[in-house]
Amino acid sequence: MNDQMTHISDILKQLSKIDHIKAEEIPNIDLYMDQVTTFMDSHLEHSKRYPEDKILTKTMINNYAKNRLLPPPNKKKYSKDHMLLLLFIYYFKNILSINDIQSLLMPICEKYFGRKEGLNLEEIYEEVFALEKEQLDLLIRDVEKKYQVASGTFTSLPEEEQDAMQSFSFICMLAFDVYVKKQIIESLIDHMNERQDSEN
């Protein structure tokens, strides 16, 4: 698993460099659609799986607005609050359904979008992402531990077969971790929806 170990080590080094877009990096002026997609592409380029992947397209943004994940732009321009919501959507969309993202963001949007006094979207965004560094360190340690556990599986097999099966074990452990966390997130969203329904 030496080749695999080197590859995992490279992945973890890349993970340690992950950083969110800070609120102060987002322009304080409203942007047209092309400017929004260009900004997102340049600032989130490190998260692309393939160079040709698109972070955000006009179609995606229009679909988000159509599904009420995003308030409509003002005279075809998107505010800083639009950009912050798009960043939340970007991180959620790979693991949650549109309905779940809507359940999460609509109450936030209704209460804090465009707010000038008191708690606003920018403060919410920064507060949440301030936890990122600590969580990333914990995640890297957890991945390393899972890798060590996977390295101890299928040890009776010939080396070439062992490598393939240990890689499979490692991927299964990571996938199960994502599966369990997704179940927890969905359960929390369902509970949140039930609570909101009972209040209405």
Tab-separated table of C-alpha atoms in Angstrom:
chain	number	residue	atom	x	y	z
A	1	MET	CA	0.000	0.000	0.000
A	2	ASN	CA	3.085	2.249	-0.302
A	3	ASP	CA	1.866	3.915	-3.507
A	4	GLN	CA	-1.539	4.363	-1.876
A	5	MET	CA	0.112	5.814	1.243
A	6	THR	CA	1.934	8.426	-0.856
A	7	HIS	CA	-1.311	9.292	-2.633
A	8	ILE	CA	-3.219	9.631	0.676
A	9	SER	CA	-0.402	11.780	2.045
A	10	ASP	CA	-0.736	14.073	-1.004
A	11	ILE	CA	-4.518	14.273	-0.548
A	12	LEU	CA	-4.136	15.201	3.129
A	13	LYS	CA	-1.614	17.912	2.239
A	14	GLN	CA	-4.142	19.334	-0.226
A	15	LEU	CA	-6.890	19.127	2.415
A	16	SER	CA	-4.770	21.072	4.880
A	17	LYS	CA	-4.640	23.948	2.356
A	18	ILE	CA	-8.422	24.164	1.970
A	19	ASP	CA	-9.654	27.591	2.938
A	20	HIS	CA	-13.043	29.193	2.579
A	21	ILE	CA	-13.709	32.440	0.749
A	22	LYS	CA	-13.628	35.100	3.428
A	23	ALA	CA	-16.504	37.573	3.497
A	24	GLU	CA	-14.149	40.505	2.994
A	25	GLU	CA	-12.942	38.952	-0.289
A	26	ILE	CA	-16.445	39.239	-1.736
A	27	PRO	CA	-16.961	42.567	-3.507
A	28	ASN	CA	-19.187	45.057	-1.713
A	29	ILE	CA	-20.719	46.070	-5.029
A	30	ASP	CA	-23.509	44.206	-6.795
A	31	LEU	CA	-22.358	41.905	-9.604
A	32	TYR	CA	-23.797	40.767	-12.895
A	33	MET	CA	-24.222	37.021	-13.493
A	34	ASP	CA	-20.948	36.695	-15.486
A	35	GLN	CA	-19.034	38.429	-12.706
A	36	VAL	CA	-20.564	36.080	-10.117
A	37	THR	CA	-19.581	32.915	-12.024
A	38	THR	CA	-16.069	34.272	-12.738
A	39	PHE	CA	-15.527	35.130	-9.060
A	40	MET	CA	-16.693	31.698	-7.873
A	41	ASP	CA	-14.632	29.875	-10.504
A	42	SER	CA	-11.436	31.690	-9.610
A	43	HIS	CA	-11.866	31.457	-5.822
A	44	LEU	CA	-13.036	27.835	-5.657
A	45	GLU	CA	-10.796	26.433	-8.376
A	46	HIS	CA	-8.932	24.222	-5.867
A	47	SER	CA	-12.109	22.222	-5.216
A	48	LYS	CA	-12.578	21.111	-8.826
A	49	ARG	CA	-12.168	17.406	-9.476
A	50	TYR	CA	-11.324	17.997	-13.162
A	51	PRO	CA	-9.951	21.212	-14.688
A	52	GLU	CA	-12.933	21.515	-17.048
A	53	ASP	CA	-15.475	21.323	-14.182
A	54	LYS	CA	-17.619	24.381	-13.596
A	55	ILE	CA	-18.106	25.638	-10.052
A	56	LEU	CA	-21.229	27.603	-10.875
A	57	THR	CA	-23.080	28.211	-14.131
A	58	LYS	CA	-25.819	30.630	-15.154
A	59	THR	CA	-28.223	27.678	-15.381
A	60	MET	CA	-27.418	26.617	-11.823
A	61	ILE	CA	-27.982	30.119	-10.462
A	62	ASN	CA	-31.277	30.434	-12.362
A	63	ASN	CA	-32.376	27.038	-10.997
A	64	TYR	CA	-31.512	28.084	-7.447
A	65	ALA	CA	-33.640	31.202	-7.840
A	66	LYS	CA	-36.465	29.149	-9.421
A	67	ASN	CA	-36.357	26.704	-6.489
A	68	ARG	CA	-36.422	29.623	-4.036
A	69	LEU	CA	-32.943	28.904	-2.671
A	70	LEU	CA	-31.897	32.372	-3.732
A	71	PRO	CA	-33.850	35.650	-3.793
A	72	PRO	CA	-34.149	37.148	-7.284
A	73	PRO	CA	-31.405	39.582	-8.311
A	74	ASN	CA	-32.024	43.314	-8.223
A	75	LYS	CA	-31.970	44.644	-11.814
A	76	LYS	CA	-29.974	41.550	-12.880
A	77	LYS	CA	-27.350	42.233	-10.205
A	78	TYR	CA	-26.381	40.006	-7.281
A	79	SER	CA	-25.507	41.419	-3.867
A	80	LYS	CA	-22.934	40.247	-1.349
A	81	ASP	CA	-25.738	38.409	0.473
A	82	HIS	CA	-26.550	36.553	-2.770
A	83	MET	CA	-22.893	35.528	-2.971
A	84	LEU	CA	-22.875	34.267	0.626
A	85	LEU	CA	-25.995	32.178	-0.015
A	86	LEU	CA	-24.430	30.778	-3.202
A	87	LEU	CA	-21.416	29.668	-1.172
A	88	PHE	CA	-23.624	27.835	1.328
A	89	ILE	CA	-25.494	26.205	-1.571
A	90	TYR	CA	-22.186	25.200	-3.180
A	91	TYR	CA	-21.071	23.313	-0.062
A	92	PHE	CA	-24.484	21.733	0.555
A	93	LYS	CA	-25.379	20.649	-2.974
A	94	ASN	CA	-23.119	17.594	-3.144
A	95	ILE	CA	-24.723	15.913	-0.162
A	96	LEU	CA	-28.216	17.363	0.240
A	97	SER	CA	-31.329	17.491	-1.928
A	98	ILE	CA	-32.704	20.789	-3.208
A	99	ASN	CA	-35.617	20.424	-0.750
A	100	ASP	CA	-33.257	19.971	2.200
A	101	ILE	CA	-31.134	22.958	1.166
A	102	GLN	CA	-34.308	24.973	0.836
A	103	SER	CA	-35.413	23.898	4.342
A	104	LEU	CA	-32.055	24.985	5.744
A	105	LEU	CA	-31.643	28.276	3.918
A	106	MET	CA	-35.176	29.685	3.639
A	107	PRO	CA	-35.515	30.593	7.356
A	108	ILE	CA	-32.021	32.137	7.302
A	109	CYS	CA	-32.786	34.001	4.099
A	110	GLU	CA	-36.184	35.287	5.275
A	111	LYS	CA	-34.747	36.615	8.514
A	112	TYR	CA	-31.271	37.820	7.583
A	113	PHE	CA	-31.029	38.477	3.817
A	114	GLY	CA	-30.363	42.176	3.201
A	115	ARG	CA	-30.414	42.938	6.923
A	116	LYS	CA	-28.440	46.043	7.901
A	117	GLU	CA	-28.838	46.008	11.688
A	118	GLY	CA	-28.258	43.195	14.162
A	119	LEU	CA	-27.112	39.759	13.059
A	120	ASN	CA	-26.699	39.563	9.285
A	121	LEU	CA	-25.712	36.983	6.664
A	122	GLU	CA	-22.083	38.052	6.591
A	123	GLU	CA	-21.726	37.511	10.354
A	124	ILE	CA	-23.479	34.120	10.133
A	125	TYR	CA	-21.155	33.050	7.308
A	126	GLU	CA	-17.997	34.103	9.163
A	127	GLU	CA	-19.107	32.527	12.442
A	128	VAL	CA	-19.805	29.181	10.766
A	129	PHE	CA	-16.607	29.098	8.723
A	130	ALA	CA	-14.467	30.156	11.687
A	131	LEU	CA	-14.941	26.557	12.875
A	132	GLU	CA	-13.386	25.260	9.658
A	133	LYS	CA	-9.711	25.075	10.667
A	134	GLU	CA	-10.374	23.108	13.855
A	135	GLN	CA	-12.739	20.757	12.020
A	136	LEU	CA	-10.254	20.250	9.207
A	137	ASP	CA	-7.513	19.224	11.640
A	138	LEU	CA	-9.868	16.704	13.284
A	139	LEU	CA	-10.960	15.386	9.901
A	140	ILE	CA	-7.375	14.856	8.731
A	141	ARG	CA	-6.552	12.912	11.900
A	142	ASP	CA	-9.698	10.819	11.441
A	143	VAL	CA	-8.809	10.005	7.810
A	144	GLU	CA	-5.292	8.994	8.877
A	145	LYS	CA	-6.751	6.679	11.550
A	146	LYS	CA	-9.160	5.071	9.075
A	147	TYR	CA	-6.276	4.538	6.679
A	148	GLN	CA	-4.284	2.741	9.378
A	149	VAL	CA	-7.267	0.507	10.186
A	150	ALA	CA	-7.806	-0.293	6.479
A	151	SER	CA	-4.101	-1.133	6.158
A	152	GLY	CA	-4.634	-3.966	8.630
A	153	THR	CA	-7.318	-5.697	6.531
A	154	PHE	CA	-6.867	-8.591	4.075
A	155	THR	CA	-3.274	-9.201	5.226
A	156	SER	CA	-3.360	-12.873	4.190
A	157	LEU	CA	-3.769	-12.013	0.501
A	158	PRO	CA	-0.907	-11.699	-2.013
A	159	GLU	CA	0.518	-8.155	-2.024
A	160	GLU	CA	-1.050	-6.977	-5.298
A	161	GLU	CA	-4.506	-8.266	-4.306
A	162	GLN	CA	-4.017	-6.996	-0.758
A	163	ASP	CA	-3.408	-3.426	-1.991
A	164	ALA	CA	-6.629	-3.418	-4.023
A	165	MET	CA	-8.711	-4.832	-1.158
A	166	GLN	CA	-7.188	-2.501	1.437
A	167	SER	CA	-8.003	0.446	-0.833
A	168	PHE	CA	-11.556	-0.898	-1.109
A	169	SER	CA	-11.754	-1.181	2.709
A	170	PHE	CA	-10.528	2.394	3.113
A	171	ILE	CA	-13.058	3.764	0.604
A	172	CYS	CA	-15.867	1.789	2.319
A	173	MET	CA	-14.924	3.263	5.718
A	174	LEU	CA	-14.914	6.805	4.322
A	175	ALA	CA	-18.213	6.219	2.488
A	176	PHE	CA	-19.869	4.824	5.612
A	177	ASP	CA	-18.723	7.902	7.545
A	178	VAL	CA	-20.332	10.186	4.931
A	179	TYR	CA	-23.492	8.019	4.921
A	180	VAL	CA	-23.900	8.233	8.718
A	181	LYS	CA	-23.305	11.995	8.793
A	182	LYS	CA	-25.780	12.486	5.941
A	183	GLN	CA	-28.391	10.512	7.928
A	184	ILE	CA	-27.781	12.761	10.944
A	185	ILE	CA	-28.076	15.933	8.822
A	186	GLU	CA	-31.328	14.743	7.210
A	187	SER	CA	-32.784	13.803	10.593
A	188	LEU	CA	-31.905	17.251	11.992
A	189	ILE	CA	-33.518	18.942	8.974
A	190	ASP	CA	-36.668	16.813	9.373
A	191	HIS	CA	-36.849	17.749	13.066
A	192	MET	CA	-36.358	21.418	12.197
A	193	ASN	CA	-39.183	21.206	9.609
A	194	GLU	CA	-41.521	19.530	12.114
A	195	ARG	CA	-40.815	22.224	14.677
A	196	GLN	CA	-41.474	24.993	12.137
A	197	ASP	CA	-44.732	23.305	11.033
A	198	SER	CA	-45.947	23.086	14.627
A	199	GLU	CA	-45.209	26.783	15.148
A	200	ASN	CA	-47.210	27.835	12.058
